[in-house]
Amino acid sequence: MRAIRGEPERFDPPGSPDPELVDPVYGAFETVQDATRRLDTLESRLRERGDRRAVFLTIYVRMTREVHDGIETGRFADPAWMRRYLVTFANYYRRAFLAFETGDVAAVPDPWRVAFGASMHDETLVVQDAFLGVNAHINYDLALALEDVGLDPNREQKYEDHLAIDEILSGLVDAQQEALAQVYAAGVEDVDALFGRFDESLTLRSMTEGRAQAWRVAVVRTDVTTPPIPALASWVLQTTATGGALFVLSPQLDPAVLAGLRRFEQADTSVSTMLTRIDDRLAAEDG
């Protein structure tokens, strides 16, 4: 039984697909450059429409570029495997977005249906849009992508490359959190100061834990093929990531604070302006 069957209308796809949004994700990504170019196009088109699905892409495209730069500068022991890793991972996002946009609900994993649907129905804060995408892509897609690209041969070497991504992302994560805070309150340099215990649970630093769990699940699915273990591992992925998405939508914030933040977003700042602030902050970090 699908985890969100009880309230599907809350996470329904658009009534009709937008051809300009379908075009960049139609057909598999072949290279890292192809993936980043097409996802960047999709992010720009979503941003132009004020579509909050752009928020995760703003972060994800930059992350992908950072890891690709690491490949090109010799950061990884197995660059060919890392390129396959990035492309395979990006294709999981591509397929989920394409299925959602074209109304193929059965093909949309529940964590992505929650993320896309909530963002489209304007019931989220920008910080929630970011967390919803990170949750679905890391806590659901990554284990499956790792299984697809293969952990063997030289599993230990591949694991070290997997861990090296965490090092590349660490500085970018700090910049992202500061940028998300600045979206809401100029001069607030720490999301903790704004979101309190909500951020302690949902901080983007949880990507490291999610990536570690993804590797463990991929190992189980690779090494244990006897039923019911593969099916159980899939159920754990789906249930954990969907539960995480629903938790992101139920933050333990003071209702008055939450209402005030929503009013601020709706009245004072467009999605495009918010994403430009995030872009500027991340670019400053690169400099």
PDB file of N, CA and C in Angstrom, residues 4-83:
ATOM      1  N   ILE A   4       1.113   7.352   1.002  1.00  0.00           N
ATOM      2  CA  ILE A   4       0.362   8.609   1.021  1.00  0.00           C
ATOM      3  C   ILE A   4      -1.033   8.437   0.437  1.00  0.00           C
ATOM      4  N   ARG A   5      -1.523   7.198   0.411  1.00  0.00           N
ATOM      5  CA  ARG A   5      -2.815   6.955  -0.207  1.00  0.00           C
ATOM      6  C   ARG A   5      -3.941   7.716   0.491  1.00  0.00           C
ATOM      7  N   GLY A   6      -3.766   8.013   1.764  1.00  0.00           N
ATOM      8  CA  GLY A   6      -4.850   8.639   2.515  1.00  0.00           C
ATOM      9  C   GLY A   6      -5.179  10.050   2.087  1.00  0.00           C
ATOM     10  N   GLU A   7      -4.245  10.781   1.468  1.00  0.00           N
ATOM     11  CA  GLU A   7      -4.514  12.158   1.062  1.00  0.00           C
ATOM     12  C   GLU A   7      -3.824  12.457  -0.268  1.00  0.00           C
ATOM     13  N   PRO A   8      -4.138  11.708  -1.333  1.00  0.00           N
ATOM     14  CA  PRO A   8      -3.400  11.867  -2.582  1.00  0.00           C
ATOM     15  C   PRO A   8      -3.545  13.233  -3.216  1.00  0.00           C
ATOM     16  N   GLU A   9      -4.725  13.872  -3.062  1.00  0.00           N
ATOM     17  CA  GLU A   9      -4.931  15.155  -3.729  1.00  0.00           C
ATOM     18  C   GLU A   9      -3.938  16.210  -3.264  1.00  0.00           C
ATOM     19  N   ARG A  10      -3.409  16.048  -2.062  1.00  0.00           N
ATOM     20  CA  ARG A  10      -2.444  17.012  -1.529  1.00  0.00           C
ATOM     21  C   ARG A  10      -1.146  16.994  -2.330  1.00  0.00           C
ATOM     22  N   PHE A  11      -0.882  15.861  -2.969  1.00  0.00           N
ATOM     23  CA  PHE A  11       0.384  15.705  -3.672  1.00  0.00           C
ATOM     24  C   PHE A  11       0.178  15.364  -5.148  1.00  0.00           C
ATOM     25  N   ASP A  12      -0.928  15.809  -5.710  1.00  0.00           N
ATOM     26  CA  ASP A  12      -1.223  15.506  -7.101  1.00  0.00           C
ATOM     27  C   ASP A  12      -0.313  16.288  -8.042  1.00  0.00           C
ATOM     28  N   PRO A  13      -0.025  15.712  -9.209  1.00  0.00           N
ATOM     29  CA  PRO A  13       0.755  16.423 -10.230  1.00  0.00           C
ATOM     30  C   PRO A  13      -0.091  17.487 -10.902  1.00  0.00           C
ATOM     31  N   PRO A  14       0.519  18.315 -11.787  1.00  0.00           N
ATOM     32  CA  PRO A  14      -0.248  19.349 -12.487  1.00  0.00           C
ATOM     33  C   PRO A  14      -1.303  18.714 -13.377  1.00  0.00           C
ATOM     34  N   GLY A  15      -2.341  19.462 -13.668  1.00  0.00           N
ATOM     35  CA  GLY A  15      -3.418  18.942 -14.488  1.00  0.00           C
ATOM     36  C   GLY A  15      -2.986  18.592 -15.897  1.00  0.00           C
ATOM     37  N   SER A  16      -2.029  19.338 -16.437  1.00  0.00           N
ATOM     38  CA  SER A  16      -1.489  19.043 -17.763  1.00  0.00           C
ATOM     39  C   SER A  16       0.000  19.382 -17.759  1.00  0.00           C
ATOM     40  N   PRO A  17       0.803  18.596 -18.460  1.00  0.00           N
ATOM     41  CA  PRO A  17       2.252  18.843 -18.443  1.00  0.00           C
ATOM     42  C   PRO A  17       2.626  20.119 -19.178  1.00  0.00           C
ATOM     43  N   ASP A  18       3.696  20.740 -18.725  1.00  0.00           N
ATOM     44  CA  ASP A  18       4.250  21.921 -19.372  1.00  0.00           C
ATOM     45  C   ASP A  18       5.355  21.439 -20.318  1.00  0.00           C
ATOM     46  N   PRO A  19       5.177  21.579 -21.631  1.00  0.00           N
ATOM     47  CA  PRO A  19       6.188  21.067 -22.570  1.00  0.00           C
ATOM     48  C   PRO A  19       7.585  21.618 -22.324  1.00  0.00           C
ATOM     49  N   GLU A  20       7.679  22.853 -21.862  1.00  0.00           N
ATOM     50  CA  GLU A  20       8.998  23.442 -21.633  1.00  0.00           C
ATOM     51  C   GLU A  20       9.678  22.863 -20.401  1.00  0.00           C
ATOM     52  N   LEU A  21       8.900  22.263 -19.507  1.00  0.00           N
ATOM     53  CA  LEU A  21       9.492  21.584 -18.354  1.00  0.00           C
ATOM     54  C   LEU A  21       9.780  20.124 -18.671  1.00  0.00           C
ATOM     55  N   VAL A  22       8.995  19.537 -19.535  1.00  0.00           N
ATOM     56  CA  VAL A  22       9.223  18.148 -19.935  1.00  0.00           C
ATOM     57  C   VAL A  22      10.479  18.026 -20.797  1.00  0.00           C
ATOM     58  N   ASP A  23      10.685  18.991 -21.682  1.00  0.00           N
ATOM     59  CA  ASP A  23      11.772  18.908 -22.665  1.00  0.00           C
ATOM     60  C   ASP A  23      13.151  18.647 -22.053  1.00  0.00           C
ATOM     61  N   PRO A  24      13.585  19.365 -20.987  1.00  0.00           N
ATOM     62  CA  PRO A  24      14.936  19.134 -20.473  1.00  0.00           C
ATOM     63  C   PRO A  24      15.137  17.762 -19.836  1.00  0.00           C
ATOM     64  N   VAL A  25      14.047  17.096 -19.434  1.00  0.00           N
ATOM     65  CA  VAL A  25      14.192  15.814 -18.735  1.00  0.00           C
ATOM     66  C   VAL A  25      13.697  14.649 -19.579  1.00  0.00           C
ATOM     67  N   TYR A  26      13.415  14.912 -20.855  1.00  0.00           N
ATOM     68  CA  TYR A  26      12.947  13.844 -21.737  1.00  0.00           C
ATOM     69  C   TYR A  26      14.159  13.158 -22.360  1.00  0.00           C
ATOM     70  N   GLY A  27      14.356  11.895 -22.049  1.00  0.00           N
ATOM     71  CA  GLY A  27      15.525  11.168 -22.526  1.00  0.00           C
ATOM     72  C   GLY A  27      16.620  11.163 -21.483  1.00  0.00           C
ATOM     73  N   ALA A  28      17.294  10.039 -21.381  1.00  0.00           N
ATOM     74  CA  ALA A  28      18.291   9.842 -20.321  1.00  0.00           C
ATOM     75  C   ALA A  28      19.476  10.792 -20.456  1.00  0.00           C
ATOM     76  N   PHE A  29      20.001  11.224 -19.314  1.00  0.00           N
ATOM     77  CA  PHE A  29      21.257  11.960 -19.294  1.00  0.00           C
ATOM     78  C   PHE A  29      22.375  10.987 -19.693  1.00  0.00           C
ATOM     79  N   GLU A  30      23.300  11.464 -20.521  1.00  0.00           N
ATOM     80  CA  GLU A  30      24.375  10.597 -20.993  1.00  0.00           C
ATOM     81  C   GLU A  30      25.708  10.884 -20.319  1.00  0.00           C
ATOM     82  N   THR A  31      25.954  12.141 -19.968  1.00  0.00           N
ATOM     83  CA  THR A  31      27.204  12.546 -19.332  1.00  0.00           C
ATOM     84  C   THR A  31      26.894  13.500 -18.189  1.00  0.00           C
ATOM     85  N   VAL A  32      27.888  13.774 -17.366  1.00  0.00           N
ATOM     86  CA  VAL A  32      27.691  14.729 -16.280  1.00  0.00           C
ATOM     87  C   VAL A  32      27.393  16.111 -16.851  1.00  0.00           C
ATOM     88  N   GLN A  33      28.120  16.489 -17.892  1.00  0.00           N
ATOM     89  CA  GLN A  33      27.877  17.802 -18.506  1.00  0.00           C
ATOM     90  C   GLN A  33      26.469  17.897 -19.068  1.00  0.00           C
ATOM     91  N   ASP A  34      25.988  16.822 -19.671  1.00  0.00           N
ATOM     92  CA  ASP A  34      24.630  16.785 -20.207  1.00  0.00           C
ATOM     93  C   ASP A  34      23.617  16.950 -19.079  1.00  0.00           C
ATOM     94  N   ALA A  35      23.852  16.239 -17.983  1.00  0.00           N
ATOM     95  CA  ALA A  35      22.927  16.318 -16.845  1.00  0.00           C
ATOM     96  C   ALA A  35      22.885  17.717 -16.257  1.00  0.00           C
ATOM     97  N   THR A  36      24.040  18.316 -16.007  1.00  0.00           N
ATOM     98  CA  THR A  36      24.057  19.638 -15.383  1.00  0.00           C
ATOM     99  C   THR A  36      23.475  20.694 -16.319  1.00  0.00           C
ATOM    100  N   ARG A  37      23.753  20.587 -17.618  1.00  0.00           N
ATOM    101  CA  ARG A  37      23.216  21.568 -18.570  1.00  0.00           C
ATOM    102  C   ARG A  37      21.692  21.497 -18.612  1.00  0.00           C
ATOM    103  N   ARG A  38      21.143  20.312 -18.702  1.00  0.00           N
ATOM    104  CA  ARG A  38      19.697  20.169 -18.818  1.00  0.00           C
ATOM    105  C   ARG A  38      18.982  20.470 -17.504  1.00  0.00           C
ATOM    106  N   LEU A  39      19.585  20.082 -16.385  1.00  0.00           N
ATOM    107  CA  LEU A  39      18.976  20.406 -15.093  1.00  0.00           C
ATOM    108  C   LEU A  39      19.047  21.906 -14.829  1.00  0.00           C
ATOM    109  N   ASP A  40      20.117  22.536 -15.279  1.00  0.00           N
ATOM    110  CA  ASP A  40      20.218  23.987 -15.135  1.00  0.00           C
ATOM    111  C   ASP A  40      19.122  24.675 -15.949  1.00  0.00           C
ATOM    112  N   THR A  41      18.843  24.160 -17.136  1.00  0.00           N
ATOM    113  CA  THR A  41      17.747  24.692 -17.950  1.00  0.00           C
ATOM    114  C   THR A  41      16.415  24.521 -17.245  1.00  0.00           C
ATOM    115  N   LEU A  42      16.206  23.335 -16.669  1.00  0.00           N
ATOM    116  CA  LEU A  42      14.960  23.084 -15.948  1.00  0.00           C
ATOM    117  C   LEU A  42      14.831  24.022 -14.758  1.00  0.00           C
ATOM    118  N   GLU A  43      15.906  24.210 -14.022  1.00  0.00           N
ATOM    119  CA  GLU A  43      15.865  25.107 -12.857  1.00  0.00           C
ATOM    120  C   GLU A  43      15.493  26.516 -13.274  1.00  0.00           C
ATOM    121  N   SER A  44      16.055  26.992 -14.386  1.00  0.00           N
ATOM    122  CA  SER A  44      15.759  28.338 -14.858  1.00  0.00           C
ATOM    123  C   SER A  44      14.292  28.482 -15.246  1.00  0.00           C
ATOM    124  N   ARG A  45      13.760  27.471 -15.902  1.00  0.00           N
ATOM    125  CA  ARG A  45      12.357  27.537 -16.332  1.00  0.00           C
ATOM    126  C   ARG A  45      11.405  27.453 -15.151  1.00  0.00           C
ATOM    127  N   LEU A  46      11.741  26.633 -14.170  1.00  0.00           N
ATOM    128  CA  LEU A  46      10.916  26.586 -12.959  1.00  0.00           C
ATOM    129  C   LEU A  46      10.963  27.919 -12.228  1.00  0.00           C
ATOM    130  N   ARG A  47      12.134  28.496 -12.170  1.00  0.00           N
ATOM    131  CA  ARG A  47      12.296  29.783 -11.482  1.00  0.00           C
ATOM    132  C   ARG A  47      11.481  30.869 -12.164  1.00  0.00           C
ATOM    133  N   GLU A  48      11.502  30.883 -13.480  1.00  0.00           N
ATOM    134  CA  GLU A  48      10.725  31.876 -14.230  1.00  0.00           C
ATOM    135  C   GLU A  48       9.233  31.778 -13.914  1.00  0.00           C
ATOM    136  N   ARG A  49       8.772  30.577 -13.620  1.00  0.00           N
ATOM    137  CA  ARG A  49       7.357  30.354 -13.346  1.00  0.00           C
ATOM    138  C   ARG A  49       7.008  30.534 -11.877  1.00  0.00           C
ATOM    139  N   GLY A  50       8.005  30.818 -11.050  1.00  0.00           N
ATOM    140  CA  GLY A  50       7.763  30.906  -9.613  1.00  0.00           C
ATOM    141  C   GLY A  50       7.425  29.558  -9.017  1.00  0.00           C
ATOM    142  N   ASP A  51       7.883  28.498  -9.655  1.00  0.00           N
ATOM    143  CA  ASP A  51       7.608  27.123  -9.235  1.00  0.00           C
ATOM    144  C   ASP A  51       8.652  26.713  -8.201  1.00  0.00           C
ATOM    145  N   ARG A  52       8.195  26.369  -7.001  1.00  0.00           N
ATOM    146  CA  ARG A  52       9.110  26.118  -5.898  1.00  0.00           C
ATOM    147  C   ARG A  52       9.910  24.825  -6.049  1.00  0.00           C
ATOM    148  N   ARG A  53       9.601  24.030  -7.049  1.00  0.00           N
ATOM    149  CA  ARG A  53      10.442  22.867  -7.323  1.00  0.00           C
ATOM    150  C   ARG A  53      11.846  23.292  -7.745  1.00  0.00           C
ATOM    151  N   ALA A  54      12.020  24.556  -8.086  1.00  0.00           N
ATOM    152  CA  ALA A  54      13.342  25.071  -8.451  1.00  0.00           C
ATOM    153  C   ALA A  54      14.295  25.098  -7.273  1.00  0.00           C
ATOM    154  N   VAL A  55      13.771  25.172  -6.052  1.00  0.00           N
ATOM    155  CA  VAL A  55      14.634  25.377  -4.884  1.00  0.00           C
ATOM    156  C   VAL A  55      15.650  24.249  -4.740  1.00  0.00           C
ATOM    157  N   PHE A  56      15.177  23.009  -4.765  1.00  0.00           N
ATOM    158  CA  PHE A  56      16.117  21.886  -4.642  1.00  0.00           C
ATOM    159  C   PHE A  56      17.104  21.881  -5.798  1.00  0.00           C
ATOM    160  N   LEU A  57      16.630  22.171  -7.007  1.00  0.00           N
ATOM    161  CA  LEU A  57      17.534  22.139  -8.155  1.00  0.00           C
ATOM    162  C   LEU A  57      18.647  23.171  -8.035  1.00  0.00           C
ATOM    163  N   THR A  58      18.333  24.336  -7.465  1.00  0.00           N
ATOM    164  CA  THR A  58      19.370  25.354  -7.276  1.00  0.00           C
ATOM    165  C   THR A  58      20.536  24.781  -6.477  1.00  0.00           C
ATOM    166  N   ILE A  59      20.216  24.003  -5.472  1.00  0.00           N
ATOM    167  CA  ILE A  59      21.241  23.381  -4.636  1.00  0.00           C
ATOM    168  C   ILE A  59      21.875  22.184  -5.347  1.00  0.00           C
ATOM    169  N   TYR A  60      21.043  21.340  -5.931  1.00  0.00           N
ATOM    170  CA  TYR A  60      21.524  20.081  -6.500  1.00  0.00           C
ATOM    171  C   TYR A  60      22.458  20.285  -7.693  1.00  0.00           C
ATOM    172  N   VAL A  61      22.117  21.217  -8.571  1.00  0.00           N
ATOM    173  CA  VAL A  61      22.973  21.447  -9.736  1.00  0.00           C
ATOM    174  C   VAL A  61      24.358  21.905  -9.300  1.00  0.00           C
ATOM    175  N   ARG A  62      24.390  22.785  -8.299  1.00  0.00           N
ATOM    176  CA  ARG A  62      25.696  23.253  -7.839  1.00  0.00           C
ATOM    177  C   ARG A  62      26.487  22.121  -7.187  1.00  0.00           C
ATOM    178  N   MET A  63      25.819  21.281  -6.420  1.00  0.00           N
ATOM    179  CA  MET A  63      26.500  20.136  -5.819  1.00  0.00           C
ATOM    180  C   MET A  63      27.105  19.225  -6.889  1.00  0.00           C
ATOM    181  N   THR A  64      26.321  18.962  -7.925  1.00  0.00           N
ATOM    182  CA  THR A  64      26.800  18.088  -8.992  1.00  0.00           C
ATOM    183  C   THR A  64      28.020  18.688  -9.670  1.00  0.00           C
ATOM    184  N   ARG A  65      27.988  19.995  -9.905  1.00  0.00           N
ATOM    185  CA  ARG A  65      29.143  20.650 -10.531  1.00  0.00           C
ATOM    186  C   ARG A  65      30.379  20.565  -9.635  1.00  0.00           C
ATOM    187  N   GLU A  66      30.176  20.743  -8.332  1.00  0.00           N
ATOM    188  CA  GLU A  66      31.308  20.695  -7.408  1.00  0.00           C
ATOM    189  C   GLU A  66      31.962  19.315  -7.433  1.00  0.00           C
ATOM    190  N   VAL A  67      31.148  18.267  -7.420  1.00  0.00           N
ATOM    191  CA  VAL A  67      31.703  16.907  -7.442  1.00  0.00           C
ATOM    192  C   VAL A  67      32.377  16.649  -8.787  1.00  0.00           C
ATOM    193  N   HIS A  68      31.773  17.125  -9.876  1.00  0.00           N
ATOM    194  CA  HIS A  68      32.396  16.945 -11.189  1.00  0.00           C
ATOM    195  C   HIS A  68      33.736  17.655 -11.258  1.00  0.00           C
ATOM    196  N   ASP A  69      33.822  18.839 -10.665  1.00  0.00           N
ATOM    197  CA  ASP A  69      35.113  19.533 -10.604  1.00  0.00           C
ATOM    198  C   ASP A  69      36.140  18.684  -9.861  1.00  0.00           C
ATOM    199  N   GLY A  70      35.694  18.002  -8.798  1.00  0.00           N
ATOM    200  CA  GLY A  70      36.587  17.120  -8.061  1.00  0.00           C
ATOM    201  C   GLY A  70      37.090  15.972  -8.924  1.00  0.00           C
ATOM    202  N   ILE A  71      36.216  15.452  -9.779  1.00  0.00           N
ATOM    203  CA  ILE A  71      36.635  14.389 -10.699  1.00  0.00           C
ATOM    204  C   ILE A  71      37.715  14.915 -11.638  1.00  0.00           C
ATOM    205  N   GLU A  72      37.462  16.085 -12.200  1.00  0.00           N
ATOM    206  CA  GLU A  72      38.381  16.639 -13.191  1.00  0.00           C
ATOM    207  C   GLU A  72      39.734  17.014 -12.597  1.00  0.00           C
ATOM    208  N   THR A  73      39.769  17.295 -11.310  1.00  0.00           N
ATOM    209  CA  THR A  73      41.041  17.678 -10.667  1.00  0.00           C
ATOM    210  C   THR A  73      41.718  16.501  -9.969  1.00  0.00           C
ATOM    211  N   GLY A  74      41.232  15.291 -10.216  1.00  0.00           N
ATOM    212  CA  GLY A  74      41.903  14.108  -9.687  1.00  0.00           C
ATOM    213  C   GLY A  74      41.608  13.782  -8.246  1.00  0.00           C
ATOM    214  N   ARG A  75      40.464  14.225  -7.750  1.00  0.00           N
ATOM    215  CA  ARG A  75      40.137  14.007  -6.338  1.00  0.00           C
ATOM    216  C   ARG A  75      39.767  12.540  -6.046  1.00  0.00           C
ATOM    217  N   PHE A  76      39.333  11.803  -7.061  1.00  0.00           N
ATOM    218  CA  PHE A  76      38.812  10.467  -6.846  1.00  0.00           C
ATOM    219  C   PHE A  76      39.709   9.405  -7.468  1.00  0.00           C
ATOM    220  N   ALA A  77      39.737   8.243  -6.826  1.00  0.00           N
ATOM    221  CA  ALA A  77      40.579   7.145  -7.299  1.00  0.00           C
ATOM    222  C   ALA A  77      40.032   6.504  -8.567  1.00  0.00           C
ATOM    223  N   ASP A  78      38.701   6.514  -8.708  1.00  0.00           N
ATOM    224  CA  ASP A  78      38.067   5.871  -9.871  1.00  0.00           C
ATOM    225  C   ASP A  78      37.160   6.892 -10.560  1.00  0.00           C
ATOM    226  N   PRO A  79      37.733   7.771 -11.367  1.00  0.00           N
ATOM    227  CA  PRO A  79      36.938   8.836 -11.985  1.00  0.00           C
ATOM    228  C   PRO A  79      35.852   8.313 -12.918  1.00  0.00           C
ATOM    229  N   ALA A  80      36.101   7.215 -13.613  1.00  0.00           N
ATOM    230  CA  ALA A  80      35.076   6.682 -14.524  1.00  0.00           C
ATOM    231  C   ALA A  80      33.849   6.228 -13.734  1.00  0.00           C
ATOM    232  N   TRP A  81      34.084   5.569 -12.602  1.00  0.00           N
ATOM    233  CA  TRP A  81      32.967   5.137 -11.763  1.00  0.00           C
ATOM    234  C   TRP A  81      32.222   6.338 -11.198  1.00  0.00           C
ATOM    235  N   MET A  82      32.967   7.371 -10.828  1.00  0.00           N
ATOM    236  CA  MET A  82      32.325   8.559 -10.280  1.00  0.00           C
ATOM    237  C   MET A  82      31.458   9.260 -11.322  1.00  0.00           C
ATOM    238  N   ARG A  83      31.892   9.271 -12.564  1.00  0.00           N
ATOM    239  CA  ARG A  83      31.061   9.880 -13.601  1.00  0.00           C
ATOM    240  C   ARG A  83      29.764   9.093 -13.772  1.00  0.00           C
TER     241      ARG A  83
END
